[in-house]
XYZ file of N, CA and C in Angstrom:
747
model
N 0.829 -1.201 0.000
C 0.000 0.000 0.000
C 0.870 1.261 0.000
N 1.881 1.245 0.880
C 2.799 2.379 0.968
C 3.562 2.560 -0.340
N 3.939 1.422 -0.950
C 4.658 1.458 -2.218
C 3.789 2.073 -3.304
N 2.489 1.730 -3.306
C 1.571 2.271 -4.292
C 1.435 3.793 -4.122
N 1.362 4.222 -2.858
C 1.263 5.651 -2.579
C 2.509 6.399 -3.018
N 3.662 5.775 -2.802
C 4.937 6.388 -3.216
C 4.989 6.553 -4.731
N 4.577 5.498 -5.444
C 4.588 5.546 -6.905
C 3.625 6.607 -7.433
N 2.480 6.735 -6.758
C 1.494 7.737 -7.153
C 2.052 9.147 -6.977
N 2.729 9.384 -5.848
C 3.336 10.695 -5.588
C 4.442 11.002 -6.584
N 5.223 9.966 -6.906
C 6.321 10.140 -7.858
C 5.764 10.472 -9.241
N 4.693 9.810 -9.610
C 4.046 10.071 -10.901
C 3.503 11.493 -10.944
N 2.925 11.939 -9.837
C 2.384 13.299 -9.751
C 3.489 14.346 -9.859
N 4.614 14.095 -9.183
C 5.762 15.021 -9.243
C 6.310 15.114 -10.654
N 6.393 13.973 -11.340
C 6.912 13.965 -12.705
C 5.983 14.734 -13.643
N 4.692 14.553 -13.478
C 3.727 15.282 -14.319
C 3.818 16.788 -14.089
N 3.993 17.185 -12.820
C 4.133 18.606 -12.499
C 5.395 19.174 -13.139
N 6.493 18.422 -13.066
C 7.738 18.856 -13.687
C 7.574 19.036 -15.188
N 6.952 18.056 -15.846
C 6.774 18.134 -17.299
C 5.855 19.290 -17.688
N 4.823 19.544 -16.885
C 3.927 20.675 -17.159
C 4.658 21.999 -16.995
N 5.439 22.119 -15.917
C 6.225 23.342 -15.696
C 7.216 23.553 -16.839
N 7.846 22.463 -17.258
C 8.829 22.534 -18.333
C 8.164 22.931 -19.644
N 7.018 22.370 -19.921
C 6.281 22.718 -21.147
C 5.933 24.198 -21.186
N 5.415 24.704 -20.072
C 5.002 26.113 -20.039
C 6.196 27.043 -20.199
N 7.275 26.754 -19.487
C 8.450 27.639 -19.531
C 9.179 27.567 -20.864
N 9.098 26.441 -21.546
C 9.763 26.291 -22.835
C 8.880 26.754 -24.000
N 7.689 27.229 -23.705
C 6.788 27.695 -24.753
C 7.170 29.092 -25.233
N 6.763 29.391 -26.444
C 7.058 30.678 -27.081
C 6.508 31.840 -26.251
N 7.333 32.878 -26.077
C 6.920 34.109 -25.402
C 6.653 33.949 -23.898
N 7.080 32.836 -23.310
C 6.838 32.626 -21.873
C 8.166 32.737 -21.125
N 8.409 33.894 -20.520
C 9.580 34.074 -19.675
C 9.234 33.797 -18.225
N 10.167 34.059 -17.324
C 9.950 33.766 -15.906
C 8.763 34.532 -15.339
N 8.699 35.837 -15.595
C 7.622 36.656 -15.035
C 6.253 36.189 -15.536
N 6.154 35.920 -16.847
C 4.891 35.464 -17.421
C 4.506 34.089 -16.873
N 5.500 33.221 -16.702
C 5.253 31.888 -16.141
C 4.550 32.004 -14.790
N 5.119 32.817 -13.901
C 4.548 32.934 -12.555
C 3.172 33.602 -12.573
N 2.980 34.563 -13.459
C 1.672 35.223 -13.577
C 0.599 34.216 -14.020
N 0.957 33.378 -14.990
C 0.008 32.390 -15.501
C -0.325 31.323 -14.458
N 0.707 30.865 -13.741
C 0.481 29.847 -12.712
C -0.385 30.424 -11.581
N -0.140 31.677 -11.236
C -0.948 32.325 -10.196
C -2.396 32.481 -10.657
N -2.573 32.817 -11.920
C -3.908 33.042 -12.468
C -4.724 31.757 -12.571
N -4.063 30.673 -13.023
C -4.802 29.433 -13.292
C -4.565 28.325 -12.263
N -3.637 28.533 -11.349
C -3.423 27.565 -10.280
C -2.346 26.539 -10.527
N -1.989 26.323 -11.785
C -0.939 25.355 -12.116
C -0.505 25.559 -13.558
N 0.677 25.035 -13.879
C 1.152 25.106 -15.263
C 0.250 24.285 -16.179
N -0.256 23.166 -15.663
C -1.142 22.303 -16.463
C -2.378 23.065 -16.932
N -2.991 23.803 -16.019
C -4.177 24.575 -16.374
C -3.826 25.765 -17.259
N -2.678 26.375 -16.990
C -2.247 27.533 -17.781
C -2.060 27.154 -19.247
N -1.483 25.976 -19.472
C -1.246 25.503 -20.842
C -2.566 25.421 -21.626
N -3.622 25.028 -20.944
C -4.930 24.918 -21.604
C -5.467 26.281 -22.049
N -5.120 27.329 -21.300
C -5.722 28.640 -21.534
C -4.847 29.610 -22.315
N -3.558 29.325 -22.451
C -2.645 30.250 -23.133
C -3.101 30.606 -24.557
N -3.520 29.643 -25.381
C -3.949 30.000 -26.749
C -5.106 31.009 -26.765
N -6.101 30.821 -25.873
C -7.234 31.744 -25.817
C -6.812 33.121 -25.325
N -5.893 33.156 -24.354
C -5.410 34.434 -23.845
C -4.712 35.226 -24.941
N -3.964 34.516 -25.771
C -3.245 35.178 -26.865
C -4.231 35.808 -27.852
N -5.309 35.086 -28.142
C -6.326 35.618 -29.063
C -7.011 36.848 -28.473
N -7.326 36.766 -27.182
C -7.985 37.880 -26.512
C -7.093 39.114 -26.475
N -5.777 38.870 -26.438
C -4.817 39.980 -26.410
C -4.566 40.573 -27.782
N -5.232 40.042 -28.813
C -5.098 40.596 -30.153
C -3.988 39.984 -30.981
N -3.366 38.905 -30.470
C -2.293 38.256 -31.215
C -2.885 37.477 -32.394
N -2.380 37.732 -33.581
C -2.905 37.071 -34.783
C -2.448 35.615 -34.889
N -1.156 35.399 -34.602
C -0.639 34.033 -34.670
C -0.705 33.396 -33.279
N -1.135 32.152 -33.180
C -1.213 31.501 -31.867
C 0.184 31.297 -31.258
N 0.242 31.366 -29.930
C 1.502 31.095 -29.245
C 1.836 29.609 -29.400
N 3.057 29.348 -29.773
C 3.488 27.966 -29.978
C 3.862 27.343 -28.639
N 3.048 26.412 -28.187
C 3.311 25.724 -26.923
C 4.310 24.588 -27.138
N 5.198 24.409 -26.192
C 6.120 23.271 -26.260
C 5.314 21.988 -26.106
N 5.588 21.012 -26.928
C 4.842 19.752 -26.853
C 5.387 18.874 -25.731
N 4.566 17.950 -25.273
C 4.994 17.016 -24.239
C 6.147 16.154 -24.737
N 6.101 15.780 -26.019
C 7.166 14.945 -26.593
C 8.502 15.670 -26.577
N 8.482 16.965 -26.857
C 9.721 17.750 -26.897
C 10.349 17.847 -25.514
N 9.535 18.141 -24.489
C 10.111 18.285 -23.147
C 10.502 16.933 -22.559
N 9.795 15.886 -22.931
C 10.191 14.544 -22.484
C 11.549 14.168 -23.070
N 11.760 14.546 -24.341
C 13.047 14.285 -24.976
C 14.159 15.084 -24.293
N 13.868 16.353 -23.950
C 14.857 17.171 -23.244
C 15.237 16.525 -21.918
N 14.236 16.064 -21.179
C 14.490 15.421 -19.883
C 15.327 14.159 -20.054
N 15.014 13.372 -21.063
C 15.770 12.143 -21.330
C 17.229 12.455 -21.661
N 17.461 13.496 -22.476
C 18.815 13.863 -22.863
C 19.632 14.338 -21.665
N 18.996 15.126 -20.809
C 19.685 15.619 -19.606
C 20.032 14.450 -18.685
N 19.082 13.558 -18.487
C 19.328 12.413 -17.609
C 20.385 11.478 -18.197
N 20.445 11.386 -19.524
C 21.474 10.564 -20.177
C 22.867 11.118 -19.927
N 22.966 12.442 -19.741
C 24.241 13.083 -19.413
C 24.621 12.886 -17.951
N 23.645 12.436 -17.149
C 23.865 12.317 -15.715
C 23.337 13.514 -14.951
N 22.617 14.398 -15.651
C 22.089 15.597 -15.034
C 20.638 15.443 -14.607
N 20.029 16.565 -14.241
C 18.636 16.554 -13.805
C 17.996 17.905 -14.118
N 16.684 17.901 -14.236
C 15.914 19.129 -14.399
C 15.030 19.271 -13.168
N 15.066 20.435 -12.533
C 14.233 20.675 -11.354
C 13.385 21.916 -11.592
N 12.172 21.903 -11.058
C 11.278 23.048 -11.246
C 11.039 23.751 -9.915
N 10.509 24.949 -10.016
C 10.255 25.768 -8.825
C 9.233 25.129 -7.894
N 8.492 24.132 -8.376
C 7.493 23.455 -7.540
C 8.015 22.127 -6.975
N 9.292 21.838 -7.214
C 9.874 20.594 -6.718
C 10.632 20.791 -5.419
N 10.799 19.703 -4.675
C 11.490 19.764 -3.378
C 12.965 20.130 -3.521
N 13.566 19.817 -4.674
C 15.002 20.049 -4.852
C 15.332 21.506 -5.199
N 14.306 22.308 -5.506
C 14.559 23.698 -5.912
C 15.090 24.493 -4.718
N 16.195 25.255 -4.914
C 16.797 26.001 -3.801
C 15.844 27.045 -3.222
N 15.582 26.964 -1.927
C 14.632 27.871 -1.271
C 15.095 29.320 -1.374
N 16.399 29.543 -1.241
C 16.924 30.912 -1.295
C 16.685 31.531 -2.666
N 16.868 30.753 -3.709
C 16.678 31.252 -5.068
C 15.225 31.628 -5.319
N 14.309 30.894 -4.714
C 12.887 31.152 -4.939
C 12.446 32.515 -4.411
N 13.280 33.159 -3.585
C 12.923 34.482 -3.063
C 13.119 35.582 -4.110
N 13.836 35.279 -5.194
C 13.970 36.238 -6.293
C 12.631 36.402 -6.993
N 12.260 37.647 -7.300
C 10.971 37.899 -7.936
C 10.870 37.208 -9.290
N 11.986 37.162 -10.031
C 11.985 36.526 -11.355
C 12.917 35.323 -11.383
N 12.874 34.534 -10.315
C 13.714 33.331 -10.261
C 13.342 32.397 -11.408
N 14.311 31.679 -11.950
C 14.018 30.783 -13.081
C 13.082 29.653 -12.659
N 11.972 29.459 -13.357
C 11.055 28.369 -13.001
C 11.680 26.991 -13.165
N 12.653 26.904 -14.070
C 13.313 25.632 -14.366
C 14.824 25.792 -14.250
N 15.468 24.830 -13.600
C 16.931 24.768 -13.566
C 17.372 23.412 -14.111
N 18.409 23.433 -14.936
C 19.039 22.199 -15.384
C 20.388 22.115 -14.698
N 20.673 20.982 -14.087
C 21.897 20.855 -13.293
C 22.680 19.611 -13.697
N 23.995 19.686 -13.485
C 24.875 18.555 -13.765
C 25.970 18.546 -12.715
N 26.025 17.466 -11.928
C 27.026 17.374 -10.882
C 26.397 17.022 -9.542
N 26.981 17.545 -8.471
C 26.556 17.229 -7.112
C 25.434 18.164 -6.668
N 24.178 17.716 -6.781
C 23.048 18.595 -6.467
C 22.928 18.898 -4.974
N 23.619 18.137 -4.120
C 23.584 18.414 -2.680
C 24.179 19.791 -2.370
N 25.014 20.303 -3.279
C 25.630 21.617 -3.053
C 24.580 22.722 -2.998
N 23.405 22.489 -3.617
C 22.336 23.494 -3.608
C 21.724 23.676 -2.228
N 21.989 22.758 -1.315
C 21.401 22.830 0.025
C 22.371 23.411 1.048
N 23.590 23.729 0.638
C 24.611 24.185 1.578
C 24.763 25.705 1.570
N 25.383 26.215 2.631
C 25.682 27.643 2.689
C 26.596 28.002 1.524
N 26.329 29.142 0.900
C 27.099 29.492 -0.293
C 27.348 30.999 -0.380
N 28.472 31.345 -0.967
C 28.834 32.739 -1.212
C 29.239 32.883 -2.675
N 28.709 33.893 -3.342
C 29.100 34.175 -4.713
C 30.353 35.044 -4.737
N 31.295 34.706 -5.595
C 32.505 35.526 -5.765
C 32.658 35.789 -7.262
N 32.632 37.037 -7.643
C 32.704 37.418 -9.055
C 33.699 38.549 -9.239
N 34.107 38.787 -10.497
C 35.059 39.858 -10.755
C 35.489 39.907 -12.206
N 36.526 40.653 -12.440
C 36.975 40.949 -13.797
C 37.472 39.714 -14.549
N 37.181 39.691 -15.854
C 37.716 38.629 -16.713
C 39.209 38.831 -16.955
N 39.644 40.075 -16.948
C 41.066 40.387 -17.168
C 41.687 40.864 -15.858
N 41.559 40.041 -14.846
C 42.001 40.419 -13.508
C 43.520 40.483 -13.389
N 43.992 41.338 -12.510
C 45.425 41.430 -12.239
C 45.821 40.331 -11.252
N 47.107 40.016 -11.215
C 47.593 38.901 -10.406
C 47.254 39.031 -8.918
N 47.464 40.202 -8.287
C 47.150 40.299 -6.854
C 45.687 39.993 -6.537
N 44.770 40.468 -7.388
C 43.354 40.228 -7.131
C 42.975 38.780 -7.435
N 43.613 38.191 -8.437
C 43.370 36.778 -8.733
C 43.800 35.919 -7.551
N 44.960 36.253 -6.987
C 45.466 35.520 -5.825
C 44.551 35.713 -4.619
N 44.052 36.936 -4.461
C 43.135 37.215 -3.349
C 41.853 36.386 -3.484
N 41.292 36.349 -4.715
C 40.066 35.579 -4.955
C 40.288 34.092 -4.678
N 41.445 33.587 -5.083
C 41.777 32.179 -4.856
C 41.861 31.864 -3.367
N 42.524 32.737 -2.627
C 42.664 32.511 -1.180
C 41.309 32.588 -0.486
N 40.511 33.568 -0.875
C 39.193 33.706 -0.266
C 38.341 32.475 -0.536
N 38.356 32.003 -1.789
C 37.568 30.826 -2.160
C 38.032 29.591 -1.396
N 39.337 29.439 -1.283
C 39.896 28.297 -0.559
C 39.532 28.350 0.919
N 39.636 29.524 1.516
C 39.322 29.677 2.942
C 37.835 29.423 3.209
N 36.976 29.931 2.329
C 35.542 29.697 2.483
C 35.216 28.212 2.357
N 35.820 27.569 1.344
C 35.606 26.142 1.167
C 36.055 25.350 2.381
N 37.203 25.708 2.918
C 37.742 25.039 4.109
C 36.792 25.195 5.297
N 36.068 26.311 5.319
C 35.108 26.576 6.404
C 33.738 25.963 6.141
N 33.612 25.228 5.029
C 32.359 24.554 4.735
C 31.371 25.369 3.925
N 31.851 26.440 3.295
C 30.986 27.301 2.496
C 31.234 27.038 1.012
N 30.177 26.786 0.263
C 30.266 26.546 -1.177
C 30.470 27.887 -1.893
N 31.318 27.907 -2.917
C 31.489 29.117 -3.710
C 30.672 29.020 -5.003
N 30.198 30.180 -5.452
C 29.418 30.243 -6.688
C 30.008 31.318 -7.588
N 30.185 30.998 -8.874
C 30.659 31.999 -9.824
C 30.149 31.623 -11.220
N 30.646 32.347 -12.247
C 30.084 32.193 -13.579
C 30.966 31.501 -14.598
N 32.071 30.885 -14.166
C 32.998 30.132 -15.010
C 33.606 30.963 -16.145
N 33.635 32.290 -15.971
C 34.303 33.145 -16.955
C 35.809 33.106 -16.712
N 36.554 33.756 -17.594
C 37.995 33.875 -17.394
C 38.256 34.781 -16.193
N 39.484 34.792 -15.709
C 39.851 35.712 -14.637
C 39.405 35.263 -13.262
N 38.708 36.145 -12.551
C 38.312 35.894 -11.163
C 37.446 34.640 -11.039
N 36.453 34.501 -11.919
C 35.558 33.336 -11.840
C 36.340 32.029 -11.874
N 37.236 31.916 -12.819
C 38.022 30.682 -12.967
C 38.873 30.422 -11.729
N 39.482 31.490 -11.203
C 40.327 31.354 -10.008
C 39.508 30.841 -8.831
N 38.293 31.340 -8.701
C 37.403 30.922 -7.605
C 37.069 29.438 -7.712
N 36.652 29.008 -8.892
C 36.284 27.602 -9.075
C 37.466 26.669 -8.828
N 38.615 27.019 -9.374
C 39.794 26.155 -9.231
C 40.218 26.020 -7.770
N 40.140 27.135 -7.029
C 40.611 27.123 -5.641
C 39.679 26.374 -4.702
N 38.431 26.184 -5.102
C 37.465 25.553 -4.190
C 36.883 24.247 -4.713
N 37.479 23.700 -5.760
C 36.983 22.443 -6.328
C 36.906 21.325 -5.299
N 37.911 21.234 -4.438
C 37.945 20.122 -3.485
C 36.871 20.240 -2.400
N 36.320 21.447 -2.240
C 35.315 21.667 -1.205
C 33.889 21.722 -1.751
N 33.764 22.148 -2.995
C 32.446 22.304 -3.597
C 32.275 23.674 -4.208
N 32.016 23.713 -5.490
C 31.829 24.986 -6.176
C 30.713 24.839 -7.216
N 29.970 25.917 -7.420
C 28.852 25.915 -8.368
C 29.133 26.918 -9.481
N 29.049 26.460 -10.722
C 29.221 27.340 -11.881
C 27.862 27.563 -12.530
N 27.425 28.811 -12.604
C 26.169 29.154 -13.266
C 26.504 29.613 -14.681
N 25.936 28.939 -15.675
C 26.286 29.186 -17.070
C 25.259 30.080 -17.764
N 25.740 30.834 -18.766
C 24.855 31.703 -19.545
C 24.252 30.963 -20.735
N 24.750 29.770 -21.022
C 24.182 28.910 -22.066
C 23.673 27.635 -21.429
N 23.391 26.615 -22.252
C 22.960 25.330 -21.711
C 24.096 24.642 -20.962
N 23.761 23.632 -20.162
C 24.805 22.944 -19.393
C 25.768 22.172 -20.284
N 25.412 22.018 -21.559
C 26.294 21.326 -22.501
C 27.112 22.300 -23.344
N 26.980 23.604 -23.066
C 27.719 24.614 -23.831
C 28.827 25.195 -22.961
N 30.064 24.893 -23.319
C 31.217 25.343 -22.532
C 31.690 26.693 -23.045
N 31.633 27.691 -22.171
C 32.083 29.032 -22.538
C 32.792 29.668 -21.348
N 34.017 30.190 -21.568
C 34.806 30.138 -22.802
C 35.433 28.753 -23.010
N 35.844 28.478 -24.249
C 36.395 27.167 -24.575
C 37.666 26.855 -23.796
N 38.385 27.911 -23.394
C 39.613 27.695 -22.622
C 39.334 27.017 -21.282
N 38.088 27.060 -20.858
C 37.735 26.460 -19.576
C 37.123 25.061 -19.720
N 37.407 24.401 -20.830
C 36.859 23.054 -21.051
C 37.284 22.090 -19.950
N 38.575 22.070 -19.618
C 39.051 21.176 -18.553
C 38.417 21.538 -17.209
N 38.312 22.843 -16.930
C 37.700 23.293 -15.683
C 36.236 22.868 -15.622
N 35.540 23.003 -16.737
C 34.136 22.592 -16.807
C 33.983 21.121 -16.412
N 34.807 20.256 -16.980
C 34.710 18.833 -16.686
C 35.059 18.538 -15.225
N 35.996 19.300 -14.669
C 36.327 19.121 -13.248
C 35.153 19.529 -12.363
N 34.484 20.619 -12.735
C 33.342 21.078 -11.945
C 32.202 20.072 -12.015
N 31.943 19.496 -13.196
C 30.845 18.520 -13.300
C 31.154 17.255 -12.494
N 32.448 16.993 -12.266
C 32.838 15.811 -11.490
C 32.857 16.084 -9.984
N 33.287 17.286 -9.591
C 33.496 17.583 -8.169
C 32.631 18.730 -7.649
N 31.889 19.369 -8.533
C 31.045 20.486 -8.134
C 29.695 20.387 -8.819
N 29.166 21.525 -9.257
C 27.855 21.535 -9.885
C 27.781 22.627 -10.944
N 27.189 22.286 -12.083
C 26.939 23.245 -13.159
C 25.429 23.482 -13.219
N 25.040 24.753 -13.361
C 23.621 25.135 -13.327
C 23.287 26.048 -14.506
N 22.106 25.862 -15.087
C 21.626 26.757 -16.145
C 20.104 26.775 -16.157
N 19.529 27.897 -16.587
C 18.077 27.955 -16.777
C 17.688 27.656 -18.226
N 18.685 27.480 -19.089
C 18.434 27.304 -20.522
C 18.402 25.828 -20.915
N 17.702 25.504 -22.005
C 17.698 24.117 -22.489
C 19.038 23.726 -23.088
N 19.251 22.436 -23.233
C 20.474 21.931 -23.866
C 20.633 22.551 -25.253
N 21.875 22.802 -25.630
C 22.143 23.337 -26.958
C 22.113 24.852 -27.034
N 21.718 25.514 -25.952
C 21.661 26.979 -25.964
C 23.064 27.564 -25.908
N 23.372 28.418 -26.870
C 24.684 29.074 -26.927
C 24.627 30.363 -26.111
N 25.656 30.613 -25.316
C 25.704 31.825 -24.499
C 25.693 33.069 -25.384
N 24.791 34.002 -25.083
C 24.723 35.272 -25.805
C 24.820 36.419 -24.805
N 25.166 37.602 -25.295
C 25.403 38.752 -24.418
C 24.238 39.010 -23.472
N 23.005 38.909 -23.987
C 21.845 39.224 -23.152
C 21.562 38.180 -22.076
N 22.219 37.007 -22.174
C 22.001 35.961 -21.173
C 22.855 36.164 -19.916
N 23.932 36.926 -20.025
C 24.848 37.046 -18.889
C 24.242 37.774 -17.691
N 23.513 38.890 -17.900
C 22.854 39.504 -16.732
C 21.848 38.566 -16.072
N 21.159 37.762 -16.880
C 20.213 36.786 -16.332
C 20.960 35.732 -15.510
N 22.111 35.316 -16.008
C 22.934 34.369 -15.255
C 23.347 34.970 -13.919
N 23.702 36.259 -13.932
C 24.186 36.912 -12.719
C 23.139 36.945 -11.612
N 21.870 37.063 -11.986
C 20.825 37.086 -10.956
C 20.728 35.729 -10.261
N 21.045 34.648 -11.009
C 21.009 33.317 -10.403
C 22.166 33.154 -9.421
N 23.339 33.660 -9.786
C 24.486 33.621 -8.870
C 24.118 34.291 -7.559
N 23.529 35.489 -7.643
C 23.156 36.223 -6.427
C 22.040 35.506 -5.669
N 21.097 34.917 -6.422
C 19.958 34.265 -5.785
C 20.303 32.984 -5.054
N 21.342 32.303 -5.489
C 21.768 31.068 -4.831
C 22.646 31.333 -3.613
N 23.195 32.543 -3.529
C 24.201 32.857 -2.510
C 23.617 33.626 -1.335
N 24.206 33.418 -0.164
C 23.818 34.187 1.015
C 24.552 35.526 1.055
N 25.562 35.657 0.236
C 26.302 36.909 0.113
C 27.107 36.893 -1.163
N 27.455 38.065 -1.671
C 28.242 38.173 -2.903
C 29.457 39.061 -2.664
N 30.615 38.573 -3.080
C 31.857 39.332 -2.995
C 32.285 39.721 -4.408
N 32.534 41.001 -4.628
C 33.022 41.473 -5.920
C 34.518 41.770 -5.793
N 35.299 41.141 -6.643
C 36.751 41.326 -6.625
C 37.181 41.999 -7.930
N 37.657 43.215 -7.845
C 38.178 43.948 -9.003
C 37.191 43.992 -10.169
N 36.396 45.051 -10.212
C 35.393 45.183 -11.272
C 35.337 46.624 -11.774
N 35.087 46.782 -13.071
C 34.932 48.122 -13.654
C 33.519 48.636 -13.374
N 33.304 49.962 -13.456
C 32.015 50.552 -13.060
C 30.782 49.986 -13.751
N 30.895 49.546 -15.004
C 29.724 49.045 -15.730
C 29.794 47.536 -15.980
N 30.509 46.845 -15.141
C 30.732 45.411 -15.365
C 29.548 44.564 -14.916
N 29.523 43.334 -15.431
C 28.505 42.372 -15.023
C 28.627 42.008 -13.555
N 29.839 42.120 -13.011
C 30.040 41.818 -11.593
C 29.225 42.756 -10.719
N 29.160 44.013 -11.112
C 28.368 44.976 -10.332
C 26.869 44.742 -10.527
N 26.482 44.197 -11.682
C 25.089 43.798 -11.863
C 24.746 42.709 -10.857
N 25.668 41.770 -10.662
C 25.457 40.700 -9.686
C 25.303 41.281 -8.296
N 26.131 42.274 -7.952
C 26.034 42.917 -6.646
C 24.700 43.630 -6.488
N 24.230 44.256 -7.548
C 22.933 44.945 -7.502
C 21.793 43.959 -7.279
N 21.871 42.811 -7.931
C 20.857 41.781 -7.702
C 20.896 41.313 -6.252
N 22.112 41.159 -5.740
C 22.265 40.708 -4.346
C 21.650 41.720 -3.397
């Protein structure tokens, strides 16, 4: 009897995940719209039923293209084949701290040690063309935090980000990517990427195959801040993405 109940709950969780994934992967549905629709209709499943009519009422001539169940099932299968997982904002594995962001990503794709999402974490970000003293400072800070049981979070960029990940690999580090979890950027960090997937965690809100674009980096930065209990900026120019991360924090 208990086994039957467990299977029923597991089936329900999977259906909720697939519905959330379908809605978020649909045309014109960003994070803010996703949450508005779920609030309006009570669930992603119900929202999917009403989105086409809402589009017509709003004067849209062409219907919104909804992601099919087959497409999102294939995405889930591909991620799981890599050893990764997809988690939604309605699942138990979704980081509670991240959910406090007004536009937190409804869907996260992860690869690596997902237990790191439950631990205390600090974001450390900074210049891609960092000077040696600041790179050394970031490395020491990351190592000391890791030694104290604190997970580090950064964006796997050149410079400060790379120094942070390398210095804290043995303790646990999270890399938030601006593309899909299968898109390594920059290419110079290919070895680092593979080390993080083995000893840390890679996170993205984008589907597999997504190439990092300029407009995705600020969105990535909000996730870094949202996962962290604090953010440290090491050597940044006045209009840098690092300061965007601090503003989100």
